[in-house]
mmCIF file of C-alpha atoms in Angstrom:
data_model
loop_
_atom_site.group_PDB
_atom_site.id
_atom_site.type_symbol
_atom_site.label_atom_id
_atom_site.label_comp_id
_atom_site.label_asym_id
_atom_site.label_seq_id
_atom_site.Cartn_x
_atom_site.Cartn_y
_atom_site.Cartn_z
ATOM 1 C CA UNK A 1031 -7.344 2.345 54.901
ATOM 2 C CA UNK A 1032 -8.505 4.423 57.863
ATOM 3 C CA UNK A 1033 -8.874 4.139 61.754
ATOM 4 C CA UNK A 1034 -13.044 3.371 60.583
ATOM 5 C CA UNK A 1035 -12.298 0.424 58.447
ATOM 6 C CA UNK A 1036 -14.150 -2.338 60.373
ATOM 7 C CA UNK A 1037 -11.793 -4.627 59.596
ATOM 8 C CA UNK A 1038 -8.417 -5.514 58.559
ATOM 9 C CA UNK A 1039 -5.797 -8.265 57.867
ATOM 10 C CA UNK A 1040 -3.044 -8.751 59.778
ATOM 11 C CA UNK A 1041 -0.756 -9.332 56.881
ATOM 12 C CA UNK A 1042 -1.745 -5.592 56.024
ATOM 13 C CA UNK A 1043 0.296 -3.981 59.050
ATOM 14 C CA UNK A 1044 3.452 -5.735 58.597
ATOM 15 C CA UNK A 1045 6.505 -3.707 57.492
ATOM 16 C CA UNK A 1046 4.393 -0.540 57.461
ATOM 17 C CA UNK A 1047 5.924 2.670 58.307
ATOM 18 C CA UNK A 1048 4.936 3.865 61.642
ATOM 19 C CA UNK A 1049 5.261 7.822 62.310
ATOM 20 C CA UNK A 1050 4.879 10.252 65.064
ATOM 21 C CA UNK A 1051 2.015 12.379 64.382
ATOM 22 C CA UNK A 1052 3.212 15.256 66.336
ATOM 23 C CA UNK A 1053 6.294 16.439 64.716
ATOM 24 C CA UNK A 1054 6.035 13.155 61.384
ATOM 25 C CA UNK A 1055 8.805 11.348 62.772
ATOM 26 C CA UNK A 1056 9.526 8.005 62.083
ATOM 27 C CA UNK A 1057 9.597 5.798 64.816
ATOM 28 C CA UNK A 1058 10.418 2.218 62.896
ATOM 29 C CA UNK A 1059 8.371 -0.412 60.903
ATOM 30 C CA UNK A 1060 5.429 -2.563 62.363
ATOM 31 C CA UNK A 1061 7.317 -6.421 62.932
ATOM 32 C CA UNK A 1062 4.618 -8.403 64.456
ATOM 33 C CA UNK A 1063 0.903 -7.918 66.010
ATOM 34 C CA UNK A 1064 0.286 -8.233 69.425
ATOM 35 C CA UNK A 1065 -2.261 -10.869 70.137
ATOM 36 C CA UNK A 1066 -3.946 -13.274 73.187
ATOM 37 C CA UNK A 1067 -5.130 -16.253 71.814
ATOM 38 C CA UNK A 1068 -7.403 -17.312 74.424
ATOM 39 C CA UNK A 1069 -9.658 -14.228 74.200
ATOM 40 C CA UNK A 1070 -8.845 -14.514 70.346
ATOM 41 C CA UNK A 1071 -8.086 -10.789 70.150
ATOM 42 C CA UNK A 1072 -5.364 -8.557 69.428
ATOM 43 C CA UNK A 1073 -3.958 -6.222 71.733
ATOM 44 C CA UNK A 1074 -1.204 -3.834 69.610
ATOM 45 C CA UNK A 1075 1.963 -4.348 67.437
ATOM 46 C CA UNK A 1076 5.671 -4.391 67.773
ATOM 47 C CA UNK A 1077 7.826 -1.660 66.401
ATOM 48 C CA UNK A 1078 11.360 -2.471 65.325
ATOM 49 C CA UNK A 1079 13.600 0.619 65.166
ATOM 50 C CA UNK A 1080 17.200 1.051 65.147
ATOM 51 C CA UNK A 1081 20.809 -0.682 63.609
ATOM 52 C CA UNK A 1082 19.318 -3.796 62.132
ATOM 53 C CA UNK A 1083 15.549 -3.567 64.103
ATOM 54 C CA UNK A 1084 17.651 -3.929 67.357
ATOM 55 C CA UNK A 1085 15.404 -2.319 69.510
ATOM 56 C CA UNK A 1086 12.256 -2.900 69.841
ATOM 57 C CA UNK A 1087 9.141 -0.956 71.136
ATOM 58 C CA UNK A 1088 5.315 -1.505 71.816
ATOM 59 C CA UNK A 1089 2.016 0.070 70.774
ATOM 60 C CA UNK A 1090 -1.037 -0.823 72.095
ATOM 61 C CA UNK A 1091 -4.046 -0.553 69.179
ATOM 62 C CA UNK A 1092 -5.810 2.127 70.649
ATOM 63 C CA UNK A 1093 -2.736 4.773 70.175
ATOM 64 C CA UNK A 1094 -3.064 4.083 66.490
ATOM 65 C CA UNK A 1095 -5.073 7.198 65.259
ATOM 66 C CA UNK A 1096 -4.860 6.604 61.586
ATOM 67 C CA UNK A 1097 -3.924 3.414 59.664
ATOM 68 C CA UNK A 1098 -3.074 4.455 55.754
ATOM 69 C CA UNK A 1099 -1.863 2.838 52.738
ATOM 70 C CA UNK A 1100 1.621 3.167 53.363
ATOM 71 C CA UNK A 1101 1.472 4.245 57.258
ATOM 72 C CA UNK A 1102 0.625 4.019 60.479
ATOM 73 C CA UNK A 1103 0.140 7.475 62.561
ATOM 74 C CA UNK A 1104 0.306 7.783 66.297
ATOM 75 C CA UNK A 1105 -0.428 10.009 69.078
ATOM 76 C CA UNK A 1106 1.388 9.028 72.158
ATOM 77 C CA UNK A 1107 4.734 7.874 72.649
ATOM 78 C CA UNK A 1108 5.487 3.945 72.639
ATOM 79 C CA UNK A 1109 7.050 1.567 75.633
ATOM 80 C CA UNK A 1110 10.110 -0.014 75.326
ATOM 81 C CA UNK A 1111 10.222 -3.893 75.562
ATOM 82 C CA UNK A 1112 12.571 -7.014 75.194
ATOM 83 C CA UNK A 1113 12.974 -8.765 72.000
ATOM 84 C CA UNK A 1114 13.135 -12.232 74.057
ATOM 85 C CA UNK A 1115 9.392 -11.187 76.340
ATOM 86 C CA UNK A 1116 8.690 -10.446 72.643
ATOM 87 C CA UNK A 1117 9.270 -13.824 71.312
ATOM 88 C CA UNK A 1118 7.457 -15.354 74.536
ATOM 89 C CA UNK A 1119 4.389 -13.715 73.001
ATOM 90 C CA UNK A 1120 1.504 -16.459 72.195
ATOM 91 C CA UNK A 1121 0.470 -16.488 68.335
ATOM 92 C CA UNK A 1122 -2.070 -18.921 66.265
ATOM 93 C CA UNK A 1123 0.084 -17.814 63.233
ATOM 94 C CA UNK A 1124 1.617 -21.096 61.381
ATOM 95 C CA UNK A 1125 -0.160 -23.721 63.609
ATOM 96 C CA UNK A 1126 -1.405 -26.504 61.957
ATOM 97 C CA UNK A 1127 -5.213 -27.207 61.838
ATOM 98 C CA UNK A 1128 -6.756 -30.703 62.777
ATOM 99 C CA UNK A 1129 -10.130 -32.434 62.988
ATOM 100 C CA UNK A 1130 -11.179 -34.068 66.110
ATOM 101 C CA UNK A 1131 -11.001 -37.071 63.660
ATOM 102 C CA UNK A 1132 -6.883 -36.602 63.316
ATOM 103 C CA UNK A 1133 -6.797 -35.556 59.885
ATOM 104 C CA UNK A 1134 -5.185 -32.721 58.890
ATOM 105 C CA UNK A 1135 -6.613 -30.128 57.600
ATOM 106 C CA UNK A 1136 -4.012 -27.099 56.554
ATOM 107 C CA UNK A 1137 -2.092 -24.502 58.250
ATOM 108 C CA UNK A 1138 -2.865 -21.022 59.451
ATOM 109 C CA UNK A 1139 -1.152 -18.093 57.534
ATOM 110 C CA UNK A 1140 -3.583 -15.243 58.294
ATOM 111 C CA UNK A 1141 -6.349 -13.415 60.208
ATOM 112 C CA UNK A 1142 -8.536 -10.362 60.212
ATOM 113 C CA UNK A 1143 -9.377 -8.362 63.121
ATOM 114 C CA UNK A 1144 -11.465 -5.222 64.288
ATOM 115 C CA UNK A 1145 -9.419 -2.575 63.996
ATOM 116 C CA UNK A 1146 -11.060 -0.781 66.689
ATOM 117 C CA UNK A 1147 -11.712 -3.772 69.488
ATOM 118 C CA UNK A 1148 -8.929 -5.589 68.001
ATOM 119 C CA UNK A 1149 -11.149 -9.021 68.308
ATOM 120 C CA UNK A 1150 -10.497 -11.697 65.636
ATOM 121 C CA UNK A 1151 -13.239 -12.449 63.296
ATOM 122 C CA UNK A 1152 -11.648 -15.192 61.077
ATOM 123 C CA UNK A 1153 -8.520 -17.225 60.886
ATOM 124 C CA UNK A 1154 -7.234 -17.906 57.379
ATOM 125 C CA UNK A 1155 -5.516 -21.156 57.130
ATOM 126 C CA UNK A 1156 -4.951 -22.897 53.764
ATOM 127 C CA UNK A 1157 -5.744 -26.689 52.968
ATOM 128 C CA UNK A 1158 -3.275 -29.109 52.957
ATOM 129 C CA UNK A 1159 -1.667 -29.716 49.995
ATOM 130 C CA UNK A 1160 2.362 -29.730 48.826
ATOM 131 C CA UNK A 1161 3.900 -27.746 51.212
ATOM 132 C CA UNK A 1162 0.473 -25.254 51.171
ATOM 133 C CA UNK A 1163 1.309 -24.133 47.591
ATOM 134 C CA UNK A 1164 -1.354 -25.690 45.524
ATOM 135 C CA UNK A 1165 -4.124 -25.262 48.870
ATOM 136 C CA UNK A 1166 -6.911 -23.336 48.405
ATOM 137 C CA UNK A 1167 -7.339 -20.952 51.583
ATOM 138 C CA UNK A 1168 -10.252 -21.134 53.596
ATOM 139 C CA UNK A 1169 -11.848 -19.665 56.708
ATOM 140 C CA UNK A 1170 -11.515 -20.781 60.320
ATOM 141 C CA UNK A 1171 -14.296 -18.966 63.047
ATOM 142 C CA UNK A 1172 -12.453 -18.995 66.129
ATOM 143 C CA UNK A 1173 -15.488 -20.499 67.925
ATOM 144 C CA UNK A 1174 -14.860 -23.764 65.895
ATOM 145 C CA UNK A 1175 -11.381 -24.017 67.376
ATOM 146 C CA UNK A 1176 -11.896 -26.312 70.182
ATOM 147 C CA UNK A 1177 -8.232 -26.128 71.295
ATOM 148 C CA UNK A 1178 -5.333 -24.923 71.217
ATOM 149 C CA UNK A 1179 -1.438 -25.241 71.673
ATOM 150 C CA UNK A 1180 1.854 -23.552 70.447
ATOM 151 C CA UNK A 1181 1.517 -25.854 67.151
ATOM 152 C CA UNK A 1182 -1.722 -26.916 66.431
ATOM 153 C CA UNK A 1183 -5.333 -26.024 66.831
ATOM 154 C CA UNK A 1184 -8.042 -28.567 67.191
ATOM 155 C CA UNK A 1185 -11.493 -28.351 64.715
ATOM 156 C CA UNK A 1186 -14.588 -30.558 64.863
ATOM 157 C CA UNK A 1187 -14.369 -33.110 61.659
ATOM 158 C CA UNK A 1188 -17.922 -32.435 60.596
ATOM 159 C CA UNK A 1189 -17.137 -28.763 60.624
ATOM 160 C CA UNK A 1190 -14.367 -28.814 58.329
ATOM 161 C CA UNK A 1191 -16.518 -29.001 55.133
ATOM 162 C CA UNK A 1192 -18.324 -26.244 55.748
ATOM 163 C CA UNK A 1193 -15.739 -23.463 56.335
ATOM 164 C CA UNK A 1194 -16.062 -20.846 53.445
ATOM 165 C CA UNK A 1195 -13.960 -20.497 51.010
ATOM 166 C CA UNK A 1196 -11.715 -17.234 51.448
ATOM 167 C CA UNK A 1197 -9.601 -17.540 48.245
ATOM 168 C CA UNK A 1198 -9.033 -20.329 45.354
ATOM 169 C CA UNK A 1199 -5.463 -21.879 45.607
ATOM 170 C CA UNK A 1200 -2.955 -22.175 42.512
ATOM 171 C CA UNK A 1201 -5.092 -26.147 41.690
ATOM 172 C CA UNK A 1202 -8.331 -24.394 41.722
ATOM 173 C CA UNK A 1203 -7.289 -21.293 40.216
ATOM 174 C CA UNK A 1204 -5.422 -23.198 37.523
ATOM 175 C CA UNK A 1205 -8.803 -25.109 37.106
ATOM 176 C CA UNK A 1206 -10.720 -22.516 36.708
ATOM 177 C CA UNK A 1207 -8.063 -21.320 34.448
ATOM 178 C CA UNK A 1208 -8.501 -24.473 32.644
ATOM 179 C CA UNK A 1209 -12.154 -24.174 32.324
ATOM 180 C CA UNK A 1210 -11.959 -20.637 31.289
ATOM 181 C CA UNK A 1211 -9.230 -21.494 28.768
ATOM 182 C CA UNK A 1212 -11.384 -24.324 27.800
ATOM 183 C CA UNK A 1213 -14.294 -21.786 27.363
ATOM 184 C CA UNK A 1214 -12.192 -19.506 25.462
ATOM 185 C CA UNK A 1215 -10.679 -21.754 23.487
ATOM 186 C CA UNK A 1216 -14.211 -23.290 22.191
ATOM 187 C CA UNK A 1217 -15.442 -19.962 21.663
ATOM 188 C CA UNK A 1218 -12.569 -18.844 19.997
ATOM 189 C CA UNK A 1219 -12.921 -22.116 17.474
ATOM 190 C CA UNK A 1220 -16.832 -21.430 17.051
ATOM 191 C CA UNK A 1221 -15.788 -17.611 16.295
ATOM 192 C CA UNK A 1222 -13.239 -19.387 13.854
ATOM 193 C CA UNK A 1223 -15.539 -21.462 12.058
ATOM 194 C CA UNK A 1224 -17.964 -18.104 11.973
ATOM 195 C CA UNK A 1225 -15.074 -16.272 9.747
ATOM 196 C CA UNK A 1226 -14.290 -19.359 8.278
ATOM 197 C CA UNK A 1227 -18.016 -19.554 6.975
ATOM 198 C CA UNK A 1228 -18.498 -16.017 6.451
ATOM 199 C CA UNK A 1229 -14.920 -15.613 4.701
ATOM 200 C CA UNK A 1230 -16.379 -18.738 2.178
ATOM 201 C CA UNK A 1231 -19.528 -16.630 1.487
ATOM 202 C CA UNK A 1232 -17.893 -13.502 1.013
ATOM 203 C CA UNK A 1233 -15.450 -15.397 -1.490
ATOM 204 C CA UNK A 1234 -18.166 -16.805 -3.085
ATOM 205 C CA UNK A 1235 -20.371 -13.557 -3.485
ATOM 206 C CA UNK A 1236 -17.026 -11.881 -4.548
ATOM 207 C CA UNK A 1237 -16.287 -14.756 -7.124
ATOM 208 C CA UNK A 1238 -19.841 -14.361 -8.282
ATOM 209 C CA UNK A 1239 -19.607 -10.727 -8.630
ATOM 210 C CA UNK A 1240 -16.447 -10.778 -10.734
ATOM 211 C CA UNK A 1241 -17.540 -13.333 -13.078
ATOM 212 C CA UNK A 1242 -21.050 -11.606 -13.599
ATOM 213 C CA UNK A 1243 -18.647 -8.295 -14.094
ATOM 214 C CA UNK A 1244 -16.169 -9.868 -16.427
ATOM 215 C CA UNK A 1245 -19.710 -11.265 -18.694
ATOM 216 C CA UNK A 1246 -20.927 -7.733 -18.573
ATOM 217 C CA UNK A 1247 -17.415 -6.526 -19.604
ATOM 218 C CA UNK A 1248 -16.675 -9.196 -22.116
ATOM 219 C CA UNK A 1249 -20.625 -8.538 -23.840
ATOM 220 C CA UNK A 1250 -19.601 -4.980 -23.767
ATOM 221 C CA UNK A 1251 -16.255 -4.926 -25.155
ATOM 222 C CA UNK A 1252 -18.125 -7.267 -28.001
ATOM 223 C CA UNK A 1253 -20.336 -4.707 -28.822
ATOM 224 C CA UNK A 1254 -18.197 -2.065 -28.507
ATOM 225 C CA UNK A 1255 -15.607 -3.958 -30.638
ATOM 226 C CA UNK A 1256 -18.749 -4.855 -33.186
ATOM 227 C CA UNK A 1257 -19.390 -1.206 -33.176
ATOM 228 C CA UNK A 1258 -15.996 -0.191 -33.848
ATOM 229 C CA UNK A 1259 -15.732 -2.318 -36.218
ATOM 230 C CA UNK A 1260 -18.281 -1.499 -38.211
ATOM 231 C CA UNK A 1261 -17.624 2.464 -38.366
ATOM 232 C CA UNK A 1262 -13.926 1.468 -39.377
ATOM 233 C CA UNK A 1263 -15.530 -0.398 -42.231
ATOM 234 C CA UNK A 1264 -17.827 2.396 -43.038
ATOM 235 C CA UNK A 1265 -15.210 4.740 -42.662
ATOM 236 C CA UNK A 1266 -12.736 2.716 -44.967
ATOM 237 C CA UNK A 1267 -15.387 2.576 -47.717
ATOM 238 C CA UNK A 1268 -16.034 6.565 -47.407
ATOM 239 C CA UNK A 1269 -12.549 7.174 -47.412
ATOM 240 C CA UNK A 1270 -11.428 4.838 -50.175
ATOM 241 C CA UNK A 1271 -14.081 6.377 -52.308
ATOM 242 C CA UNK A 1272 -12.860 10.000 -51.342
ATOM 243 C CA UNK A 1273 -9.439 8.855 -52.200
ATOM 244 C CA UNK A 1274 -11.205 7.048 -55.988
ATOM 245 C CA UNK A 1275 -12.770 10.429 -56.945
ATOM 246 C CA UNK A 1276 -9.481 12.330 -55.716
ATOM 247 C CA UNK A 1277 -7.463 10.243 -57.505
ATOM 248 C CA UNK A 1278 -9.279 10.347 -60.332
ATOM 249 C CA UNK A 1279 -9.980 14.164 -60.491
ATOM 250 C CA UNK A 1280 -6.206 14.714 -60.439
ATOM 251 C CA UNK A 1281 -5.309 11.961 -63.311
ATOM 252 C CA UNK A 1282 -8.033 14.281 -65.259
ATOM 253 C CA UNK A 1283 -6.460 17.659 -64.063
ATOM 254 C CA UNK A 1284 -3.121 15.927 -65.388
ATOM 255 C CA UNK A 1285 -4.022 14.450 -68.841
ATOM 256 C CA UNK A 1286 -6.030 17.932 -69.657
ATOM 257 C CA UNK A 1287 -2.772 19.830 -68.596
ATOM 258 C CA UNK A 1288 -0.610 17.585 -70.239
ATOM 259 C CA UNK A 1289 -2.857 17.809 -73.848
ATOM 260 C CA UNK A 1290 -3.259 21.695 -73.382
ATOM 261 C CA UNK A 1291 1.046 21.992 -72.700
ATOM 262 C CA UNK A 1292 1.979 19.279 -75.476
ATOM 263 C CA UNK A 1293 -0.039 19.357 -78.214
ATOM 264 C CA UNK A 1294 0.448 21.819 -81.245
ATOM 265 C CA UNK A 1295 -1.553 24.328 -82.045
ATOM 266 C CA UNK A 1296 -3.377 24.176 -85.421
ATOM 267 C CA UNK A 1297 -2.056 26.962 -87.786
ATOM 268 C CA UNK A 1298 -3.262 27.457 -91.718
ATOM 269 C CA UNK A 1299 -1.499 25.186 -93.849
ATOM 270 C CA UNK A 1300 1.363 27.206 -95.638
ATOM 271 C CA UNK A 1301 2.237 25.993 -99.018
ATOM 272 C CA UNK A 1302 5.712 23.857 -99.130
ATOM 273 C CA UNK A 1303 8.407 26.117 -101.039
ATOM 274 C CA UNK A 1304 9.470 25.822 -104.727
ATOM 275 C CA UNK A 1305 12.526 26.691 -106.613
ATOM 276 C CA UNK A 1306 11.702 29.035 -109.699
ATOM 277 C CA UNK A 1307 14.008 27.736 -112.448
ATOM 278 C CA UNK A 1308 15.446 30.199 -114.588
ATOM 279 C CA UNK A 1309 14.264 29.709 -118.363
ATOM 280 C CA UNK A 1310 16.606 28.227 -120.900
ATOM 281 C CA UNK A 1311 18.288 30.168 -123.409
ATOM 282 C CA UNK A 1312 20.773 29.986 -126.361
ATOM 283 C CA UNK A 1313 24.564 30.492 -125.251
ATOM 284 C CA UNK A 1314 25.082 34.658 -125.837
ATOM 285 C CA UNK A 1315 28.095 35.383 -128.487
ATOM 286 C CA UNK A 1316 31.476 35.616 -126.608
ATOM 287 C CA UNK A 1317 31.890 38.784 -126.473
ATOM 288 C CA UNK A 1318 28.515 38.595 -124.390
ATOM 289 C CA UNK A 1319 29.010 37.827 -120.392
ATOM 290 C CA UNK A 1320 26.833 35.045 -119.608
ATOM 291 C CA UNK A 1321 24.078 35.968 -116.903
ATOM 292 C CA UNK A 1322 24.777 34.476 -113.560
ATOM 293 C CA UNK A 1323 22.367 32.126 -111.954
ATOM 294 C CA UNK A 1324 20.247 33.773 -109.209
ATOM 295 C CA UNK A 1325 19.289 31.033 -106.942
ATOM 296 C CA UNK A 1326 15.387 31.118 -105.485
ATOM 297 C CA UNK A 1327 15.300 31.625 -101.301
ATOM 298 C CA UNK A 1328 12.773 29.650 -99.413
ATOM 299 C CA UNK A 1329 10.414 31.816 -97.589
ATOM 300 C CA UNK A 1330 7.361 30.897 -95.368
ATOM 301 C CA UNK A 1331 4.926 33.139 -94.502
ATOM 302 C CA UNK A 1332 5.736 33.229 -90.596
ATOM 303 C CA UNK A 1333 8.206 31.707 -88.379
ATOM 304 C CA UNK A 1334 5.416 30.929 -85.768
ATOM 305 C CA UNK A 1335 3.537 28.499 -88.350
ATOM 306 C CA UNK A 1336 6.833 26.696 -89.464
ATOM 307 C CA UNK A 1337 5.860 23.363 -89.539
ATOM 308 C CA UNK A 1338 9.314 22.527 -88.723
ATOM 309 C CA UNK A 1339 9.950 24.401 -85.205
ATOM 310 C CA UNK A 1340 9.822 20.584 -83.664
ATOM 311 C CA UNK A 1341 13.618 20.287 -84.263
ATOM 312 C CA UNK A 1342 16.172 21.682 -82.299
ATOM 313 C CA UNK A 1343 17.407 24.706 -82.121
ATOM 314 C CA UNK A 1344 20.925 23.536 -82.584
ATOM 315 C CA UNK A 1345 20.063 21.478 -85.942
ATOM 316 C CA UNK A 1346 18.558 23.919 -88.320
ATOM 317 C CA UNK A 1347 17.195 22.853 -91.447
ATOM 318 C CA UNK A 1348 18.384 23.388 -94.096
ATOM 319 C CA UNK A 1349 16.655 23.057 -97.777
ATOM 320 C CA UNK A 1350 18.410 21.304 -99.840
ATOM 321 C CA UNK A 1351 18.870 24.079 -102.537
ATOM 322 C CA UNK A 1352 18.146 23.175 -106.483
ATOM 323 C CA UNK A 1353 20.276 24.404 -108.797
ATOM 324 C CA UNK A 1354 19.146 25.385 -112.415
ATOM 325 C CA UNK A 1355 20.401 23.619 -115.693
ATOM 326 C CA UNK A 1356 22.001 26.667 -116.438
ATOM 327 C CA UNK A 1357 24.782 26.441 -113.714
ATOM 328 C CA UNK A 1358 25.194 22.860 -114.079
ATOM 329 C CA UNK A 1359 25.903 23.228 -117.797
ATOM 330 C CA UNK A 1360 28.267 26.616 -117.168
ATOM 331 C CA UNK A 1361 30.024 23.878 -114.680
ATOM 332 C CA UNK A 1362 30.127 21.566 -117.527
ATOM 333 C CA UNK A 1363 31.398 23.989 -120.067
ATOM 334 C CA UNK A 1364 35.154 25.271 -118.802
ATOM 335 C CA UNK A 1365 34.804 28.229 -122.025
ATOM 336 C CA UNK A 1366 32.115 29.444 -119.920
ATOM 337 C CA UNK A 1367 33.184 28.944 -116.800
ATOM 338 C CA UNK A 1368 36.617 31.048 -118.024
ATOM 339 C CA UNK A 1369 34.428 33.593 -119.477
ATOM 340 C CA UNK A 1370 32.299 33.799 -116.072
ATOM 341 C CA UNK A 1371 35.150 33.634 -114.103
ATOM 342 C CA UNK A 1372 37.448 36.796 -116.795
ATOM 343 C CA UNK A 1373 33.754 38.961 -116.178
ATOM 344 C CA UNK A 1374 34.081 38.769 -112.013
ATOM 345 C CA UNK A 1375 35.054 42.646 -112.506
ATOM 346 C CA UNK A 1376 31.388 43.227 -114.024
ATOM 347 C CA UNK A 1377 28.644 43.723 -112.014
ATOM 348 C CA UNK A 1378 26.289 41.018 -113.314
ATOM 349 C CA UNK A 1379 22.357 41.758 -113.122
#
């Protein structure tokens, strides 16, 4: 806020920090505004300075060369003044505002001034209400303040419903609040019932999807189970017959093998054996040795076409052999069995 604004609230300058704009030194905080309420205008501000804002000092508004944010620069030096001639000072600030028709109307709290003239354009004053809490504050022209004292101020009745409304109070701000609550709340219940709807379609679109997604599965698993099925069963029959004709090859390998190891080959038939029997003769004369009995050997033609090589080796056969008459009758006779046995010297052909 500058020395150009056109205007400003009193409220505004309070507490501010006032500083020498010559050499920036402070020179205290603003306490109060100077003001003369029968020219409704305001004149300067009071300074307070020192141990506990003891001492107090003057500026008159046109000294103020800029008005800031957070200060208040000046160009001359200040006058020094009483704190009681300070106190005697005449203010509109907390009087109470009646009609003409003694009702009351609220209190004053505020005003806003020129910065430059200093003249009051508005008093603020808020409606009655508990203690001014709940008012709602409103705008007072000083040309509809009839009079005047060092408590109240005097309005016309008829005038008091058509001062402007300056700011809602804590009842009308809380029913606005209400209403915009209220507005927010029904919006927020139609924007409810909008997801609520549009969560119910999607569902529904979702649930439709899935179950038009699980029939497409399910038909194509079928098939694809169908199919499967049938090229196991086509495979099991290819494979089973494989497996016939293997099976069968190798139980004709076998049997051929096993006839071709085990069975004997065919060899010209070889004529069985037969003793030759010596012929019979008269017994010789004494002196005569008696011939000895020349047994007959079995002979085949060739080992390989024995036609008994289907014993074991370890039980040969043997041919039972035949003797000839001759030696069983020597065996009989013991004369020529002594003879036979006396000529064992002689070689006997």
């Amino acid at each position: 806020m500058t020395a150009e604004a056109d205007v400003v609230k009193q409220s505004d300058l309070l507490n501010q920090l006032v500083l020498d704009r010559n050499n920036m030194e402070e020179l205290g905080r603003v306490d109060m505004l100077w003001m003369y309420p029968a020219a409704h205008r305001v004149l300067g501000f009071i300074c307070k300075s020192g141990f506990l804002g003891a001492k107090k000092i003057v500026f008159k508004l046109p000294q103020i060369q800029t008005l800031g944010t957070n200060s208040i620069l000046v160009h001359s030096q200040p006058e020094e003044t009483d704190g009681e001639k300070v106190k005697q000072l005449d203010s509109l600030l907390n009087c109470e505002v009646w009609s003409d028709a003694g009702n009351k109307v609220g209190r004053i709290t505020d005003y806003r001034f020129q910065l430059k003239t200093g003249e009051i354009t508005q008093y603020l004053f808020v409606s009655s209400g508990w203690s001014g809490i709940t008012g709602d504050i409103y705008q007072l022209p000083p040309s509809r303040i009839i009079s005047f004292g060092r408590k109240r101020v005097l309005v016309p009745e008829a005038a008091v419903k058509s001062f402007e409304l300056y700011r809602p109070g804590i009842k009308q701000t809380l029913s606005k609040a209400r209403n915009i609550l209220k507005d927010d709340y029904i919006s927020l219940v139609k924007q409810a019932q909008s997801l609520t709807e549009q969560a119910k379609e999607r569902a529904q679109a979702i649930a439709e999807q899935a179950k038009e997604t699980a029939q497409t599965f399910t038909e194509q698993l079928k098939e694809e189970t169908q199919t499967f099925t049938e090229q196991a069963k086509t495979t099991s029959q290819t494979v089973a017959e494989q497996v016939k004709e293997r099976t069968q090859t190798v139980v004709d390998q076998a049997n051929t093998g096993f006839q071709s190891h085990y069975q004997p080959s065919q060899a010209p038939t070889t004529p069985e054996p037969s003793v030759s029997k010596p012929a019979v003769s008269p017994p010789p004369p004494a002196s005569t040795p008696q011939p000895q009995a020349t047994a007959t050997t079995h002979t085949f033609a060739d080992e390989e076409d024995d036609p008994w090589d289907f014993l074991e080796e370890d039980e040969p056969f043997t041919p039972t052999p035949s003797y000839p008459e001759t030696f069983r009758k020597a065996d009989t006779n013991p004369k020529a069995k002594t003879e036979t046995e006396d000529d064992d010297d002689e070689p006997w052909i």
